[in-house]
CSV table of C-alpha atoms in Angstrom, one decimal:
chain,number,residue,atom,x,y,z
A,185,MET,CA,103.0,44.1,4.4
A,186,MET,CA,101.6,45.8,2.5
A,187,ASP,CA,98.0,47.5,3.4
A,188,GLU,CA,95.3,46.6,1.4
A,189,PRO,CA,93.4,49.9,-0.5
A,190,GLU,CA,90.6,51.3,0.9
A,191,PRO,CA,87.5,51.1,-1.0
A,192,THR,CA,86.9,54.0,-3.5
A,193,GLY,CA,83.3,55.5,-3.8
A,194,GLU,CA,83.2,54.2,-7.1
A,195,SER,CA,83.7,50.6,-6.1
A,196,THR,CA,81.6,51.0,-2.9
A,197,LYS,CA,78.7,51.6,-5.3
A,198,GLU,CA,78.8,48.8,-7.3
A,199,ALA,CA,79.3,46.6,-3.9
A,200,ARG,CA,75.8,48.1,-3.3
A,201,ALA,CA,74.3,47.6,-6.7
A,202,LYS,CA,75.5,44.2,-6.6
A,203,GLU,CA,74.6,43.4,-3.3
A,204,ALA,CA,71.0,44.9,-4.1
A,205,ARG,CA,70.7,42.9,-7.2
A,206,ALA,CA,71.5,39.8,-5.1
A,207,LYS,CA,68.5,40.5,-2.6
A,208,GLU,CA,66.1,41.3,-5.3
A,209,ALA,CA,67.3,38.0,-6.9
A,210,ALA,CA,66.3,36.6,-3.6
A,211,ALA,CA,63.0,38.4,-3.5
A,212,ILE,CA,62.1,37.3,-7.1
A,213,ARG,CA,63.2,33.3,-5.9
A,214,ARG,CA,61.0,33.9,-2.6
A,215,ARG,CA,58.0,35.2,-4.5
A,216,TRP,CA,58.8,32.3,-7.2
A,217,ILE,CA,58.4,29.8,-4.2
A,218,THR,CA,55.1,31.7,-3.0
A,219,LEU,CA,53.5,31.3,-5.9
A,220,GLY,CA,54.3,28.1,-6.4
A,221,GLU,CA,53.0,26.8,-3.5
A,222,GLY,CA,49.7,29.5,-4.2
A,223,ILE,CA,49.5,27.4,-7.0
A,224,ALA,CA,50.3,24.2,-5.5
A,225,VAL,CA,47.2,24.6,-2.9
A,226,LEU,CA,45.5,26.3,-5.3
A,227,ALA,CA,45.5,22.4,-7.5
A,228,VAL,CA,45.2,20.5,-4.6
A,229,THR,CA,41.6,22.3,-3.2
A,230,ILE,CA,40.5,22.1,-7.1
A,231,SER,CA,41.0,18.4,-6.8
A,232,ALA,CA,39.4,18.2,-3.5
A,233,LEU,CA,36.6,20.3,-5.2
A,234,THR,CA,36.6,17.8,-8.1
A,235,LEU,CA,36.6,15.0,-6.2
A,236,TYR,CA,33.5,16.2,-3.9
A,237,ILE,CA,31.6,17.2,-6.6
A,238,ASN,CA,31.8,13.6,-8.6
A,239,TRP,CA,31.3,11.6,-5.0
A,240,SER,CA,28.1,14.4,-4.3
A,241,ASP,CA,26.6,13.7,-8.5
A,242,LYS,CA,27.5,9.9,-7.0
A,243,GLN,CA,25.3,10.3,-4.1
A,244,GLU,CA,22.5,12.0,-5.8
A,245,THR,CA,22.7,9.6,-8.5
A,246,ARG,CA,22.1,6.8,-6.2
A,247,ALA,CA,19.4,8.7,-4.1
A,248,GLU,CA,17.8,9.6,-6.8
A,249,LYS,CA,18.0,5.8,-8.5
A,250,ALA,CA,17.0,4.7,-5.0
A,251,ALA,CA,13.8,7.2,-4.9
A,252,GLU,CA,12.6,5.9,-8.7
A,253,SER,CA,13.1,1.9,-7.6
A,254,GLN,CA,10.8,3.1,-4.4
A,255,ALA,CA,8.3,4.8,-6.3
A,256,ALA,CA,8.2,2.1,-9.2
A,257,SER,CA,8.0,-0.5,-5.7
A,258,VAL,CA,5.0,1.5,-4.5
A,259,ARG,CA,3.4,1.7,-7.8
A,260,ALA,CA,3.8,-2.4,-8.4
A,261,ALA,CA,2.1,-2.6,-4.9
A,262,ARG,CA,-0.4,-0.4,-5.9
A,263,LEU,CA,-3.6,-2.5,-7.9
A,264,VAL,CA,-6.8,-1.2,-9.0
A,265,LEU,CA,-9.3,-3.0,-10.6
A,266,HIS,CA,-11.4,-2.4,-13.4
A,267,ALA,CA,-14.6,-4.1,-15.4
A,268,ASP,CA,-12.6,-6.1,-18.3
A,269,SER,CA,-16.3,-6.9,-19.5
A,270,VAL,CA,-19.7,-7.3,-18.0
A,271,GLU,CA,-22.4,-9.7,-19.0
A,272,GLY,CA,-25.4,-9.0,-17.2
A,273,ASP,CA,-24.4,-11.7,-14.0
A,274,ARG,CA,-21.3,-11.6,-14.5
A,275,ILE,CA,-18.0,-9.2,-14.2
A,276,ARG,CA,-14.8,-10.6,-15.3
A,277,LEU,CA,-12.2,-8.1,-13.5
A,278,ARG,CA,-8.7,-7.0,-14.6
A,279,PRO,CA,-6.3,-5.0,-13.2
A,280,THR,CA,-5.4,-1.1,-14.4
A,281,ASP,CA,-1.4,-2.0,-14.8
A,282,PRO,CA,-0.7,-4.4,-17.3
A,283,ALA,CA,2.1,-5.4,-15.4
A,284,GLN,CA,0.3,-7.3,-12.5
A,285,VAL,CA,-0.9,-10.7,-12.5
A,286,VAL,CA,-3.5,-11.8,-10.3
A,287,GLN,CA,-3.3,-15.0,-8.7
A,288,SER,CA,-6.1,-15.4,-6.4
A,289,GLN,CA,-8.6,-13.2,-4.3
A,290,THR,CA,-11.2,-13.2,-1.7
A,291,ILE,CA,-14.0,-11.1,-2.2
A,292,LEU,CA,-16.0,-10.0,1.1
A,293,PHE,CA,-19.6,-9.0,2.2
A,294,PRO,CA,-21.5,-7.2,4.0
A,295,LYS,CA,-21.9,-9.2,7.1
A,296,ALA,CA,-25.2,-8.4,7.4
A,297,LEU,CA,-26.3,-10.5,4.4
A,298,GLY,CA,-24.8,-13.5,6.1
A,299,LEU,CA,-22.9,-14.7,3.1
A,300,THR,CA,-19.4,-16.5,3.3
A,301,PRO,CA,-16.3,-14.9,1.2
A,302,VAL,CA,-16.0,-15.9,-2.1
A,303,ASP,CA,-12.2,-17.6,-3.2
A,304,THR,CA,-11.0,-17.6,-6.9
A,305,THR,CA,-8.2,-18.3,-8.8
A,306,GLY,CA,-6.7,-17.6,-12.3
A,307,GLU,CA,-9.8,-15.6,-13.1
A,308,PRO,CA,-10.6,-12.7,-11.5
A,309,ARG,CA,-14.2,-11.8,-11.3
A,310,ILE,CA,-17.7,-11.3,-9.6
A,311,GLU,CA,-20.9,-13.0,-10.3
A,312,ALA,CA,-24.5,-12.2,-9.3
A,313,ASP,CA,-25.2,-15.5,-7.9
A,314,TRP,CA,-22.7,-15.3,-5.1
A,315,PHE,CA,-25.0,-12.6,-3.4
A,316,ALA,CA,-28.5,-11.7,-5.9
A,317,ASP,CA,-30.5,-13.4,-3.0
A,318,ARG,CA,-29.4,-12.4,0.0
A,319,LEU,CA,-29.3,-7.9,-1.5
A,320,LYS,CA,-32.7,-8.5,-2.7
A,321,GLN,CA,-34.2,-9.9,0.7
A,322,ALA,CA,-32.2,-6.9,2.4
A,323,ARG,CA,-33.8,-4.2,-0.3
A,324,GLU,CA,-37.1,-5.8,0.7
A,325,ALA,CA,-36.5,-5.4,4.6
A,326,ALA,CA,-35.4,-1.4,3.5
A,327,ASN,CA,-38.3,-1.4,2.4
A,328,LEU,CA,-36.9,-0.5,-1.7
A,329,PRO,CA,-38.2,0.2,-5.2
A,330,ASP,CA,-38.7,-3.6,-7.2
A,331,ASP,CA,-37.1,-1.1,-9.5
A,332,SER,CA,-33.9,1.0,-9.5
A,333,VAL,CA,-33.6,4.3,-10.7
A,334,GLY,CA,-30.1,4.7,-12.1
A,335,ASP,CA,-27.6,2.1,-10.6
A,336,GLU,CA,-27.7,0.8,-7.0
A,337,LYS,CA,-24.7,0.3,-5.4
A,338,LEU,CA,-23.1,-3.0,-3.1
A,339,PRO,CA,-20.1,-2.8,-1.8
A,340,VAL,CA,-17.6,-5.3,-1.6
A,341,ALA,CA,-14.0,-6.2,-0.3
A,342,ILE,CA,-11.3,-7.5,-2.6
A,343,VAL,CA,-7.9,-8.9,-1.5
A,344,THR,CA,-5.9,-9.8,-4.3
A,345,ARG,CA,-3.0,-11.8,-4.4
A,346,PHE,CA,-1.0,-10.6,-7.9
A,347,VAL,CA,2.3,-10.5,-9.3
A,348,VAL,CA,5.0,-8.1,-10.6
A,349,ASP,CA,8.4,-9.3,-12.3
A,350,GLY,CA,7.9,-12.1,-10.0
A,351,GLU,CA,7.5,-10.6,-6.9
A,352,PRO,CA,4.3,-11.4,-5.3
A,353,HIS,CA,2.2,-8.6,-3.4
A,354,GLU,CA,-1.3,-8.2,-1.9
A,355,SER,CA,-3.5,-5.7,-1.8
A,356,ALA,CA,-7.2,-5.0,0.1
A,357,ALA,CA,-9.7,-1.7,-1.3
A,358,LEU,CA,-13.5,-1.8,-1.3
A,359,TYR,CA,-15.4,-1.5,-4.0
A,360,ASP,CA,-18.8,-0.7,-4.9
A,361,ILE,CA,-20.2,-3.2,-7.8
A,362,GLY,CA,-22.9,-1.1,-10.0
A,363,TYR,CA,-26.3,-2.8,-10.2
A,364,GLY,CA,-29.9,-3.0,-11.8
A,365,ILE,CA,-32.8,-4.2,-10.2
A,366,THR,CA,-36.2,-4.9,-12.1
A,367,GLY,CA,-38.9,-6.9,-11.5
A,368,ARG,CA,-41.9,-7.4,-8.6
A,369,TRP,CA,-41.5,-9.4,-5.5
A,370,LEU,CA,-44.3,-12.3,-6.3
A,371,ALA,CA,-42.9,-12.5,-9.6
A,372,GLY,CA,-39.2,-12.6,-9.5
A,373,HIS,CA,-36.9,-10.0,-9.5
A,374,ARG,CA,-33.5,-10.1,-12.4
A,375,LEU,CA,-30.6,-8.3,-11.1
A,376,SER,CA,-28.2,-6.9,-13.8
A,377,LEU,CA,-24.1,-6.1,-12.8
A,378,ARG,CA,-22.9,-2.6,-14.5
A,379,GLY,CA,-19.5,-2.3,-13.2
A,380,LEU,CA,-17.1,-1.6,-10.4
A,381,SER,CA,-15.5,0.7,-8.8
A,382,LEU,CA,-12.6,1.8,-6.1
A,383,VAL,CA,-13.5,3.3,-3.1
A,384,ASP,CA,-10.6,2.9,-0.9
A,385,THR,CA,-7.7,1.1,-0.2
A,386,VAL,CA,-7.6,-0.3,3.1
A,387,THR,CA,-5.8,-3.2,5.3
A,388,ALA,CA,-6.8,-7.3,4.6
A,389,ALA,CA,-7.2,-7.5,8.3
A,390,GLY,CA,-9.4,-3.8,8.3
A,391,ALA,CA,-11.4,-5.1,5.3
A,392,GLN,CA,-14.3,-6.4,7.1
A,393,LYS,CA,-15.0,-4.1,9.4
A,394,ALA,CA,-14.2,-0.9,6.8
A,395,LEU,CA,-17.0,-3.1,4.4
A,396,ASP,CA,-19.3,-2.9,7.2
A,397,ARG,CA,-19.4,0.4,7.8
A,398,ARG,CA,-19.7,1.7,4.1
A,399,TRP,CA,-22.7,-0.7,4.1
A,400,ALA,CA,-24.7,0.4,7.1
A,401,GLU,CA,-24.6,4.2,5.4
A,402,MET,CA,-25.9,2.6,2.4
A,403,PRO,CA,-30.2,2.6,2.0
A,404,ALA,CA,-30.0,-1.1,1.5
A,405,GLY,CA,-28.2,-1.4,4.6
A,406,ARG,CA,-30.6,0.0,6.8
A,407,PRO,CA,-34.1,-2.0,7.2
A,408,ALA,CA,-37.4,-0.7,7.6
A,409,LYS,CA,-38.2,0.1,11.3
A,410,LYS,CA,-41.7,-2.3,11.5
A,411,PRO,CA,-44.9,-0.2,12.9
A,412,GLY,CA,-44.8,0.2,16.4
A,413,THR,CA,-41.1,-0.1,16.8
């Protein structure tokens, strides 16, 4: 049996070069695998980030729409009345928001005047005849001048039932009725209505109490003391 020839220096170099090339090729393959894995991870990360951004945007949009809807609902339920027209002995009322349609109202007067609340339906208004006589008596008891200087004030509470886009609402608020008075006690006095101004919003349950407090702060709500008392 013949012995295999021992490798020469040149063949050894060739073998080493081949082994080096094999190692380099393996290293390149490993680098490509690592790069591919990195790209795959990056793609997954970008996809997840995109999904999160889309979800976050949708959540923010939903929150904004919910906030806008709530704000619109709050605005719809906030009623402010103003004098649509004044005819001397009558004030016609109208909401400042044309989308609000008044169905009925209850007008409360200071309890000290001894007046029954007035209910109206379909025609929001205030009439001087509802309170004129009792208001004149209160002014006389408080020794107020026969003729008013500027506009006098009578506080009232108005509870309004109204509809917005088919949804029913209720609002209660204090208003001041502006009025003027002229004449003499013996000859009689004439009461003229001037307008209406919002004072504050209240609850329907607490409207009368808030109204009576405001009336007590006004000159006509404080009867003059009799001599010796």
